[in-house]
Short mmCIF file of C-alpha atoms and ligand atoms in Angstrom, two decimals:
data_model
loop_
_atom_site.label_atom_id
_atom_site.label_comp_id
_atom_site.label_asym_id
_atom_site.label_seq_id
_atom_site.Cartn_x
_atom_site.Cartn_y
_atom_site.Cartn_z
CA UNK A 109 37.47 217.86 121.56
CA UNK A 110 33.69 219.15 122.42
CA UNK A 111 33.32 222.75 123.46
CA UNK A 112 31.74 224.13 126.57
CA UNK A 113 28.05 223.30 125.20
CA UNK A 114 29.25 219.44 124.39
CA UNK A 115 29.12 219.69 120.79
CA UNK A 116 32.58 218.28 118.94
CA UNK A 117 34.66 221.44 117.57
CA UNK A 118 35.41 219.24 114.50
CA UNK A 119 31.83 219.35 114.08
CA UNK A 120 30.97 222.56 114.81
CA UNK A 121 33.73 224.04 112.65
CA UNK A 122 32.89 221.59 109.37
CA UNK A 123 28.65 223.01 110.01
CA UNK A 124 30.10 226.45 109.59
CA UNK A 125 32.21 226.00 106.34
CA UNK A 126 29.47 223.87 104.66
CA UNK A 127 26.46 226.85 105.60
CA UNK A 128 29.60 229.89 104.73
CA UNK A 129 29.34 228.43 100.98
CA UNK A 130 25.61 227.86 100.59
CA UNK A 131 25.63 231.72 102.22
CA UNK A 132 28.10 232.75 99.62
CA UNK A 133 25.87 231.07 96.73
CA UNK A 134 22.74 232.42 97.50
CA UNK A 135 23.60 236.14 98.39
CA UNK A 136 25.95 237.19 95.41
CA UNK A 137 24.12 240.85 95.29
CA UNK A 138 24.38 241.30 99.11
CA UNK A 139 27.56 240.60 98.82
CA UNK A 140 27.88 242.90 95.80
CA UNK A 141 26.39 245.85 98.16
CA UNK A 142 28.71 244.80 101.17
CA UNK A 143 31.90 245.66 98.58
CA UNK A 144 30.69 248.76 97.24
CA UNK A 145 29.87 249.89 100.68
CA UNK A 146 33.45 248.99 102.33
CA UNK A 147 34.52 251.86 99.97
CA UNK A 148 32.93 254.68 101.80
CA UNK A 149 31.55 253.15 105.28
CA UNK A 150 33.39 252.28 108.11
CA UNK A 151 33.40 247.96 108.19
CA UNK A 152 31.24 248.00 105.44
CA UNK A 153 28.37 248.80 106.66
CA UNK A 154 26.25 252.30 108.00
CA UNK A 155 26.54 251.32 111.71
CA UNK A 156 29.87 249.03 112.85
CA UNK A 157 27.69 246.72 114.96
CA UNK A 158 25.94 245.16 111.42
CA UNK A 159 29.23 243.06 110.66
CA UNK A 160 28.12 241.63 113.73
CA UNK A 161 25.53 239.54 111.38
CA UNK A 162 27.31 235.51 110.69
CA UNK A 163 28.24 234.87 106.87
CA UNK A 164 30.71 237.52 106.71
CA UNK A 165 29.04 240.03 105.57
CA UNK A 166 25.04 241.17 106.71
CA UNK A 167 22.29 240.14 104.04
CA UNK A 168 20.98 243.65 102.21
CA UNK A 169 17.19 243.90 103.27
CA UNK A 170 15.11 244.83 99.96
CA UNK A 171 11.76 245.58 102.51
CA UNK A 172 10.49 244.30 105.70
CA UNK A 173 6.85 243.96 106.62
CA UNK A 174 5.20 242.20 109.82
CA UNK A 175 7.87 239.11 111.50
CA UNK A 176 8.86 238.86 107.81
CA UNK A 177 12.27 240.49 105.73
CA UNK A 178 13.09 239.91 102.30
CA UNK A 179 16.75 240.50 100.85
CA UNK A 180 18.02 242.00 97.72
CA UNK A 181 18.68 238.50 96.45
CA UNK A 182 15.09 237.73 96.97
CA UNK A 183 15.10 235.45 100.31
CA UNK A 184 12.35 235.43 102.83
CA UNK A 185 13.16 235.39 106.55
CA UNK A 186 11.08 234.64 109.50
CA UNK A 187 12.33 237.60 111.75
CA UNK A 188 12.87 236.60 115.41
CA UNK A 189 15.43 239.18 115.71
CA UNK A 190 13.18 242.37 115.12
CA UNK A 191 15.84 244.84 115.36
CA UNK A 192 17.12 243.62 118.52
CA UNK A 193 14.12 244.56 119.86
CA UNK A 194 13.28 247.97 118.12
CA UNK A 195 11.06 246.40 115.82
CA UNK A 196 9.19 244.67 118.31
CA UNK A 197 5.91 245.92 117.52
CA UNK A 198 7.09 244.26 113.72
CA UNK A 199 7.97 245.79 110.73
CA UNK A 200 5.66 249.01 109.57
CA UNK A 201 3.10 248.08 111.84
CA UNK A 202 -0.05 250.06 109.84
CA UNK A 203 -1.32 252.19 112.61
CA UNK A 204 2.12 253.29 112.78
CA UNK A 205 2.77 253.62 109.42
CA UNK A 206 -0.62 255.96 109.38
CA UNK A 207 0.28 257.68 112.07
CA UNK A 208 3.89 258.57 110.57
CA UNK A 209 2.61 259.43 107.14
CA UNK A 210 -0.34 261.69 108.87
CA UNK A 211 2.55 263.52 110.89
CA UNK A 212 5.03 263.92 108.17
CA UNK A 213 2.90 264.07 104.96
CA UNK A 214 -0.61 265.44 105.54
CA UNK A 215 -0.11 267.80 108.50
CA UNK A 216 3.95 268.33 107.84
CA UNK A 217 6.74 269.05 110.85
CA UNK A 218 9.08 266.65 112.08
CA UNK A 219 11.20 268.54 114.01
CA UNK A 220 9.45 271.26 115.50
CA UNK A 221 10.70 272.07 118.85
CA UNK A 222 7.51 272.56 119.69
CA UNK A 223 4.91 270.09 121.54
CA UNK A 224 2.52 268.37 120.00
CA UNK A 225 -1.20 267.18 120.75
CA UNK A 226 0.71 262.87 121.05
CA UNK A 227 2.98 264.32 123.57
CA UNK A 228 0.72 264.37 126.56
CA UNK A 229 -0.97 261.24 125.81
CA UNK A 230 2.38 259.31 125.14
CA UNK A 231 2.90 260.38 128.85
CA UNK A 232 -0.32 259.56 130.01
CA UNK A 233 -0.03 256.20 128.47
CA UNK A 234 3.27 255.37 129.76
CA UNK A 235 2.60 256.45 132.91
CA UNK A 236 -0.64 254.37 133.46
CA UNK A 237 1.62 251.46 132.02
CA UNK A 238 4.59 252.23 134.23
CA UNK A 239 3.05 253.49 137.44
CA UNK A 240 5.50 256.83 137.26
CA UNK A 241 3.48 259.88 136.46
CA UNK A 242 5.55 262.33 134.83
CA UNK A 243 7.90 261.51 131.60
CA UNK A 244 10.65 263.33 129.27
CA UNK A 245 11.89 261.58 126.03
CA UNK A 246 15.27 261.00 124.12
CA UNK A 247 16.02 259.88 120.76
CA UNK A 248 17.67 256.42 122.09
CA UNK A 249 17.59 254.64 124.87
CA UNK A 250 20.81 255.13 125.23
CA UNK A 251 20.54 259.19 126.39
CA UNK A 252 17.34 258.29 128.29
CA UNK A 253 19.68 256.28 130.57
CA UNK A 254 22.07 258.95 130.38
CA UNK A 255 19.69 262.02 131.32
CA UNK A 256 18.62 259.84 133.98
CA UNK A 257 21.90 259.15 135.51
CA UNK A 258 22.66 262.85 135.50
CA UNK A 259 19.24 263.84 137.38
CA UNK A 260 20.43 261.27 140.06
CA UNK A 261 23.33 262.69 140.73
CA UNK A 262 22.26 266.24 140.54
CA UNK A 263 19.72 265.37 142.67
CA UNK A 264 21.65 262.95 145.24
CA UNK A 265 24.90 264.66 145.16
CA UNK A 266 26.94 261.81 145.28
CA UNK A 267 29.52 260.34 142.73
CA UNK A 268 28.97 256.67 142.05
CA UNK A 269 26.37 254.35 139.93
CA UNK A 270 26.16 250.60 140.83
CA UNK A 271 25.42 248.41 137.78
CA UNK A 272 25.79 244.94 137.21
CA UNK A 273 28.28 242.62 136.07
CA UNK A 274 27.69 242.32 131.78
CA UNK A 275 24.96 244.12 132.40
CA UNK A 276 24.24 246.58 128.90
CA UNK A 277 22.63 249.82 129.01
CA UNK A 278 23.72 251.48 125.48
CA UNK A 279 26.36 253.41 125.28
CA UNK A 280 26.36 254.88 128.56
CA UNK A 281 30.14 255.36 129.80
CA UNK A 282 29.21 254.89 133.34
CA UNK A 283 27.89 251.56 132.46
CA UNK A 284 31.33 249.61 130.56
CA UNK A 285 32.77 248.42 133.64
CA UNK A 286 32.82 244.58 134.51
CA UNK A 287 34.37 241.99 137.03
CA UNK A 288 37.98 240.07 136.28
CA UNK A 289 38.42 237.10 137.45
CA UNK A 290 39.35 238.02 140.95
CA UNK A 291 35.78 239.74 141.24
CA UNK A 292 37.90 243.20 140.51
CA UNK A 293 36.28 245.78 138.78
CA UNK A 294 37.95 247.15 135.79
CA UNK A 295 36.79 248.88 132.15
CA UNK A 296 35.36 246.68 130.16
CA UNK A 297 37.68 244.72 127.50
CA UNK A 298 37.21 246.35 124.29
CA UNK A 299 35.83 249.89 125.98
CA UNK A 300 36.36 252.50 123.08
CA UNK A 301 38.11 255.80 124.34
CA UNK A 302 36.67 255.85 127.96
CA UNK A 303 36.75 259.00 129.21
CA UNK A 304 37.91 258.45 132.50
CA UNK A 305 38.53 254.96 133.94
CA UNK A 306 35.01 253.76 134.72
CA UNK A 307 35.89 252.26 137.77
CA UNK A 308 36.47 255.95 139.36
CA UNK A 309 32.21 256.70 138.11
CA UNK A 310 30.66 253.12 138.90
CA UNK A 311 30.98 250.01 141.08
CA UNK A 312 29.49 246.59 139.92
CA UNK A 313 28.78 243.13 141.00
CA UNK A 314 27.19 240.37 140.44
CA UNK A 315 23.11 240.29 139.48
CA UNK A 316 21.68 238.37 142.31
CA UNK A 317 24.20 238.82 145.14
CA UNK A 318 22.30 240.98 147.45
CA UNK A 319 25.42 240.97 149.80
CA UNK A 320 27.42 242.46 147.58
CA UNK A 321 24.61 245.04 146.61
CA UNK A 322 24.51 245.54 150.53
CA UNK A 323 28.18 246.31 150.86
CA UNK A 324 28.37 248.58 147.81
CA UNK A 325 25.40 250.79 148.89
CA UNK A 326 26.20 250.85 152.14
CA UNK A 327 28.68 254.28 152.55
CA UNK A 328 25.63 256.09 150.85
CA UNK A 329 28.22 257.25 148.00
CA UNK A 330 25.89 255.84 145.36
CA UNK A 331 23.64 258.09 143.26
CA UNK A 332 21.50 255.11 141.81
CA UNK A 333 21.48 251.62 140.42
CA UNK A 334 21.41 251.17 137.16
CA UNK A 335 19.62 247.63 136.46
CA UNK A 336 17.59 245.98 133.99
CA UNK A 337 14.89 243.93 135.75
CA UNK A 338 16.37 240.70 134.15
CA UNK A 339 19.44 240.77 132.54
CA UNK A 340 19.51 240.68 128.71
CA UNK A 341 22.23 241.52 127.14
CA UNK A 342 24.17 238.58 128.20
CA UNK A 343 21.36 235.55 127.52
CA UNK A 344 18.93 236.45 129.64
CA UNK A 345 19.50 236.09 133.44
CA UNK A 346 16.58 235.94 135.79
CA UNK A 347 15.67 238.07 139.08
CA UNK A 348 16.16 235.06 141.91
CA UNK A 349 12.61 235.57 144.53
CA UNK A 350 12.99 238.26 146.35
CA UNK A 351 15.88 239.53 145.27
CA UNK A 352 13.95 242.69 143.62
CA UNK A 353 11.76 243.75 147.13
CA UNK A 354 15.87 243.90 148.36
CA UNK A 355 17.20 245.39 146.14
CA UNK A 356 14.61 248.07 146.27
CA UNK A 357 15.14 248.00 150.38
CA UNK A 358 18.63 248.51 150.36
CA UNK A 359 18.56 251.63 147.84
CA UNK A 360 15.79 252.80 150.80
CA UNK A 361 17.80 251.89 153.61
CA UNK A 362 20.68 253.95 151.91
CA UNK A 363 19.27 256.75 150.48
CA UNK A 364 20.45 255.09 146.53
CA UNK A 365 17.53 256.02 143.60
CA UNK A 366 16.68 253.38 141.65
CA UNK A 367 16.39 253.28 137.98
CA UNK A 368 14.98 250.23 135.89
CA UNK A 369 16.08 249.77 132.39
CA UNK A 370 12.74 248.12 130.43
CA UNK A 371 14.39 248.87 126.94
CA UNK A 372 14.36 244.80 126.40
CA UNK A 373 12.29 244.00 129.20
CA UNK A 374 8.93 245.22 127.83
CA UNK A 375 8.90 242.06 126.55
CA UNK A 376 7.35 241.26 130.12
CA UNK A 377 4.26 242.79 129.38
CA UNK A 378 2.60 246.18 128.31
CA UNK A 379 4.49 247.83 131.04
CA UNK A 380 7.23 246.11 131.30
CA UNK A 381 8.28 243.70 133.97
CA UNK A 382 7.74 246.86 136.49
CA UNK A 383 4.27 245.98 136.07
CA UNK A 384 4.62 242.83 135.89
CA UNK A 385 6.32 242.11 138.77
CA UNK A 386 4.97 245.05 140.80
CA UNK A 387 8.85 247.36 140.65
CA UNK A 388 9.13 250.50 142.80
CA UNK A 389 11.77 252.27 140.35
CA UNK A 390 12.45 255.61 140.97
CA UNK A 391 12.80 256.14 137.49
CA UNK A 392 11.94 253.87 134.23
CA UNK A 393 13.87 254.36 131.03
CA UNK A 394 12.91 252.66 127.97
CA UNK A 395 13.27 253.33 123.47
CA UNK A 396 13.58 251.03 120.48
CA UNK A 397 10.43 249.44 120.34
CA UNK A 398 7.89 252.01 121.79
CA UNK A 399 7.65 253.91 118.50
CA UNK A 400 7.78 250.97 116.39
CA UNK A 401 11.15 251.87 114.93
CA UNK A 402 10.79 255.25 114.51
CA UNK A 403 13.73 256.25 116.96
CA UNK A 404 12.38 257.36 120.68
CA UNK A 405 13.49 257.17 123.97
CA UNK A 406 12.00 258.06 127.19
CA UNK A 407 12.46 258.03 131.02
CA UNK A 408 9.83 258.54 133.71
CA UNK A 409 10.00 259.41 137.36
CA UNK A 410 8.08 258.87 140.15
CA UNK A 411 5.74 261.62 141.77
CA UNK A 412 8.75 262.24 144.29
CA UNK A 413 11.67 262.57 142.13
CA UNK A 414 10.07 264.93 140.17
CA UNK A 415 9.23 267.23 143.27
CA UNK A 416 12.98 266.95 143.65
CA UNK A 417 13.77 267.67 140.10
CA UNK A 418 11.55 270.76 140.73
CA UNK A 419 13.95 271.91 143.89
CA UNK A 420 16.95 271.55 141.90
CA UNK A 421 18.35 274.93 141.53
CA UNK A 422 21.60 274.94 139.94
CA UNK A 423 20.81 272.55 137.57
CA UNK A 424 20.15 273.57 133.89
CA UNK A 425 17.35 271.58 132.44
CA UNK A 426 16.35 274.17 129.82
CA UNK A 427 19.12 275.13 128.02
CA UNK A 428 22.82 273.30 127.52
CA UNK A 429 22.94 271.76 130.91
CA UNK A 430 23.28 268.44 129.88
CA UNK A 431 20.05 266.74 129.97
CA UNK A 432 18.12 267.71 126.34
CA UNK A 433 18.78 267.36 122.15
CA UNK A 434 17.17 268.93 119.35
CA UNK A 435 15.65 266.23 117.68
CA UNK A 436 14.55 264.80 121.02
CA UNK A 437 10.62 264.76 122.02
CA UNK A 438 10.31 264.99 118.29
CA UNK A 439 6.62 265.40 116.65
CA UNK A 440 7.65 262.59 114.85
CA UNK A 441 8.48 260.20 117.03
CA UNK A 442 5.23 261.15 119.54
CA UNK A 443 2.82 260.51 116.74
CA UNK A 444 4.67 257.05 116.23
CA UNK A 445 4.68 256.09 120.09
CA UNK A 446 0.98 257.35 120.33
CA UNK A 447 -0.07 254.74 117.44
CA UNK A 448 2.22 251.88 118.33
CA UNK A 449 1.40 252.08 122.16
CA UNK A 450 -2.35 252.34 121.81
CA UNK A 451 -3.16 250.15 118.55
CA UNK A 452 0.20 247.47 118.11
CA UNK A 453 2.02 247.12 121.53
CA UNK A 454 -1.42 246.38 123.38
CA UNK A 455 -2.60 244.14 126.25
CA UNK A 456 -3.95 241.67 123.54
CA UNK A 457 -1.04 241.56 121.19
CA UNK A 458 1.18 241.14 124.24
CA UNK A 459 -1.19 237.75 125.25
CA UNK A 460 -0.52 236.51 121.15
CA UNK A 461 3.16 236.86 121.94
CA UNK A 462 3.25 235.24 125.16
CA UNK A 463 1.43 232.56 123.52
CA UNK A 464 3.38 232.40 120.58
CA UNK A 465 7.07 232.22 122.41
CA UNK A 466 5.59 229.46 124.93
CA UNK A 467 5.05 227.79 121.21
CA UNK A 468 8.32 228.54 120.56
CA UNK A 469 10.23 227.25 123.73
CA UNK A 470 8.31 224.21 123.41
CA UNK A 471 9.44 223.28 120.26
CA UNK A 472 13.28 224.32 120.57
CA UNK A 473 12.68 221.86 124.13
CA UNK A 474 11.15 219.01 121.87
CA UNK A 475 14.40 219.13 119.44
CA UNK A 476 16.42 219.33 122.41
CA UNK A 477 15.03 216.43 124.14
CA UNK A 478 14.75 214.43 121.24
CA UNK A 479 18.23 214.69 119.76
CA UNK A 480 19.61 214.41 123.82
CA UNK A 481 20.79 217.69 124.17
CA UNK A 482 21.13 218.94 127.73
CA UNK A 483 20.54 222.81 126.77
CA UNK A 484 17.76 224.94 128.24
CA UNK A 485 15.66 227.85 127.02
CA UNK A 486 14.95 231.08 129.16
CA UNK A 487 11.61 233.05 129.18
CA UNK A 488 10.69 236.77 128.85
CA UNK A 489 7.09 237.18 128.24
CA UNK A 490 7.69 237.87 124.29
CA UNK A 491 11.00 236.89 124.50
CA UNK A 492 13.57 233.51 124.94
CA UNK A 493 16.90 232.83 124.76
CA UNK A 494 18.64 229.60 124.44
CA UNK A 495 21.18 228.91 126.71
CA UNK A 496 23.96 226.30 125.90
CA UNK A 497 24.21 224.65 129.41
CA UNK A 498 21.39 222.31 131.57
CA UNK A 499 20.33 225.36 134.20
CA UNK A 500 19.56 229.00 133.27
CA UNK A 501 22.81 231.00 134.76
CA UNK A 502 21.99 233.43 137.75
CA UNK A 503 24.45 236.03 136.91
CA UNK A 504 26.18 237.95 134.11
CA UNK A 505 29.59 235.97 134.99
CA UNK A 506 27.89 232.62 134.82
CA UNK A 507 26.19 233.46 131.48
CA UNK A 508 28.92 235.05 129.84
CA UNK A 509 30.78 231.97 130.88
CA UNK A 510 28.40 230.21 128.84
CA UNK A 511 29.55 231.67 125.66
CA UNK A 512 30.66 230.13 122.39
CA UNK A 513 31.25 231.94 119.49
CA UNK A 514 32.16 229.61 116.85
CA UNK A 515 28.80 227.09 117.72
CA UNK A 516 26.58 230.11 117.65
CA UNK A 517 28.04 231.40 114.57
CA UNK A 518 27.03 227.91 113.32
CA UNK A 519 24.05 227.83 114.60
CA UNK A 520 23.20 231.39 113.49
CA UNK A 521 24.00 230.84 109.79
CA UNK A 522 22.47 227.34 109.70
CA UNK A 523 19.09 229.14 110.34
CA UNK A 524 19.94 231.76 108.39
CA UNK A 525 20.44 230.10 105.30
CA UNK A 526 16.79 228.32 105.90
CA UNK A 527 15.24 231.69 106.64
CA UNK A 528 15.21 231.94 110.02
CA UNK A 529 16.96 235.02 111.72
CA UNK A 530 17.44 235.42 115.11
CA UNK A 531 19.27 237.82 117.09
CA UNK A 532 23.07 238.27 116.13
CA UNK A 533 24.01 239.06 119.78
CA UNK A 534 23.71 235.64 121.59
CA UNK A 535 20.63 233.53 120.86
CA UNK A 536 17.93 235.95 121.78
CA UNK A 537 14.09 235.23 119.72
CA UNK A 538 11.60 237.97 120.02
CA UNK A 539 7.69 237.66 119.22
CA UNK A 540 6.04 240.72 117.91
CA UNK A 541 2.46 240.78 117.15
CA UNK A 542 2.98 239.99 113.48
CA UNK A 543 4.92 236.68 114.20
CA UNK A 544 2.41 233.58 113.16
CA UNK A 545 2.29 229.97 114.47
CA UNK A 546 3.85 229.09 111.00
CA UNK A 547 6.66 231.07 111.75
CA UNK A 548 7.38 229.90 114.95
CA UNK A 549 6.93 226.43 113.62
CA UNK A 550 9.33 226.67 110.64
CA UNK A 551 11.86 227.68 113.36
CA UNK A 552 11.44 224.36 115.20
CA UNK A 553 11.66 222.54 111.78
CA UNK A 554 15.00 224.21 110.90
CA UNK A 555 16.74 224.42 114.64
CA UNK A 556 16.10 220.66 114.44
CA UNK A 557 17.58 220.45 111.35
CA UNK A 558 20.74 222.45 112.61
CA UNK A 559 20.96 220.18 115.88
CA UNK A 560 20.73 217.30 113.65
CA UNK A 561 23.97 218.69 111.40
CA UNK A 562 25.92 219.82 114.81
CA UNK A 563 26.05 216.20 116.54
CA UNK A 564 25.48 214.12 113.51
C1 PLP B 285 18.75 247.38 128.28
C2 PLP B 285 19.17 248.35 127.23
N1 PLP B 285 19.17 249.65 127.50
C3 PLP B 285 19.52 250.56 126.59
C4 PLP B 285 19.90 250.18 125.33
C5 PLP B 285 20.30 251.22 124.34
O1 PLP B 285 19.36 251.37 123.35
P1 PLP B 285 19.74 252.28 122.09
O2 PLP B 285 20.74 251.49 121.33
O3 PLP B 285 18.45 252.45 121.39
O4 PLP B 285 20.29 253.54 122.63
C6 PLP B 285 19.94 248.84 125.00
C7 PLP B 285 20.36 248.41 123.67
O5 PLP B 285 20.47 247.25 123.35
C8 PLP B 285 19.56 247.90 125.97
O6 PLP B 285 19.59 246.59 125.72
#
């Protein structure tokens, strides 16, 4: 039997024993780490997503510097999965690190609750990258995309957000709804504790069916879209032409805001692919790798919304009204995104990466073509994603479709155990300005090697 990528199961399932024992071998103190912590953390680990990581239990980092992490049993790994993007700018980035240790050790204050001299120029900065002039921040992207879905429907007065099918946003309730398999919408399979049904907050379809986008918007009982401007949470699923310049019509046509998610997608370019592809949003949320892992998050809002925020009069946005935290806008965190945003995430280190993942998807498409594998590889400026099937999927359904757990757990831990980490979530590979040719090329040299072991 071969699985939905073509590759025997046999195969696939005799890979993954072989790499579980050289794992096991080679990471006895890890694994050491992993027992002591299943005594007082929930899975094992500090946050539940980490036994995400293949091998059955995550590898203890000892430090982390650049595209490169070394464990507590004293492997190096070329890091493609940079925090699932939070680490983008790479590990302790020095300006960063400067900035940080200037901000926490030589002038002192975290956490003041007060601004601080970054906080305008984060704005500024963002806003010449983003082309929305005025800007709030979060701790996580996560409550960026929150706040913002509050303000919309403060400001809109109308009940529903449209999102898109596998579509991932953070925890944002609104957002865990999905499609069955009669195009129904319905919480999303594994949905912890919903508060209320999430079909009664959001409707959903498809990314790149403007019809249905059409119908949905169409009784003007939508506050905003939520959408990232490719998806990436599922493999990455590309914008078909156009279908941005309509989507951005219809939410005119009926009144809808618009909000772009560019968490991931800054991989696209300084700012994001709004700039890159010349977005209207009416609001931009972003985090994770802005700061260069210091946690942030921010959303910005065009010159229009924020006259309306202005008007709103009921709404509370200076004390517990909803929208706000304590350690948000953080001197901290400012200080962080000033450095990261004006000396690592720049216009030149974002050409290096480009460069560097074109590198990359050429040598993941010489291994494929050479060993006959009919796979392809998805771009992202910074960023690529294999995909297990001939043609890049055009919507959440098609990609999630595309799935296969037990080959990408194989996969996973075949580069792991040659020091090469990628993303645990799908196959996702992220450049950050650290990441070398050498590092791109010893992931050629050891996906070939794990091709070779899957069809041999
Ligand atoms: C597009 C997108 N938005 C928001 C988030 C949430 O980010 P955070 O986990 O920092 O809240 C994520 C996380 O993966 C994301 O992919």
């Amino acid at each position: 039997m071969t699985d939905v990528a073509g590759i025997d199961d046999g195969r696939i399932a005799a890979v993954h024993a072989t790499e579980l024992e050289r794992f096991a071998a080679a990471h006895p103190r890890s694994r050491e780490l992993f027992e002591r912590g299943r005594r007082s953390l929930l899975g094992g680990v500090p946050m539940t997503w980490m036994a995400k990581w293949v091998g059955g239990h995550p590898v203890y980092a000892a430090n982390a510097r650049g595209a490169t992490i070394e464990d507590v049993d004293g492997h190096r790994y070329v890091d493609f999965s940079l925090g699932d993007t939070g680490a983008m700018a790479g590990h302790s980035p020095p300006a960063t690190v400067a900035a940080v240790q200037r901000r926490l050790g030589e002038l002192g204050g975290a956490t003041l609750m007060l601004p601080t001299e970054e906080a305008a120029m984060v704005g500024e900065e963002l806003a010449r990258r983003f082309g929305l002039p005025q800007w709030s921040f979060a701790l996580t992207a996560t409550d960026a995309n929150r706040w913002a879905l509050r303000l919309c429907r403060e400001i809109t007065r109308r009940p529903y957000v449209l999102v898109f099918d596998h579509c991932y946003h953070g925890s944002v309730d609104e957002a865990f709804v999905t499609l069955d398999s009669g195009a129904r919408p319905r919480s999303r399979p594994g949905n912890v504790g919903p508060a209320v049904d999430p079909t009664l907050t959001t409707r959903v379809c498809e990314f790149n069916d403007l019809d249905a986008v059409e119908r949905l918007l169409a009784d003007e009982q939508v506050a905003c879209v939520l959408a990232e401007p490719a998806l990436t949470n599922v493999g990455i699923v590309l914008p078909d032409e156009g279908f941005h310049d309509a989507l951005r019509a219809a939410c005119d046509r009926t009144g809808t805001l618009l909000i772009i998610d560019e968490t991931h997608t800054i991989s696209g370019g300084p700012g994001g692919c709004t700039a890159a592809w010349a977005l209207r949003p009416d609001v931009a949320t972003i985090g994770k790798a802005i700061a260069g892992g210091i946690p942030i998050g921010a959303y910005g809002v065009s010159a229009e919304l924020s006259a309306r925020i202005a008007g709103l009069d009921e709404a509370d946005l200076v004390d517990v009204g909803g929208v706000g935290g304590t350690l948000a806008g953080n001197a901290l965190s400012l200080a962080a995104a000033h450095a990261t945003l004006s000396e690592v995430l720049t216009r030149e280190a974002f050409e290096g990466m480009f460069a560097l993942r074109e590198r990359y998807v050429e040598g993941v498409e010489s291994v494929l073509a050479a060993r006959g594998i009919p796979w392809t590889i998805v771009s992202l400026g910074a960023r690529a994603e294999l995909c297990f099937a001939p043609e890049p999927p055009r919507s959440g359904g098609e990609s999630a479709a595309l799935f296969d757990a037990a080959l990408e757990d194989a996969l996973h831990l075949h580069l792991l155990n040659r020091g090469v980490m990628i993303t645990p979530f799908h196959n996702m590979a992220l450049m950050s300005p650290a990441t070398t040719t050498a590092d791109v090329d010893r992931h050629t040299e050891v996906f070939d090697e794990a091709i070779a072991a899957l069809v041999a």
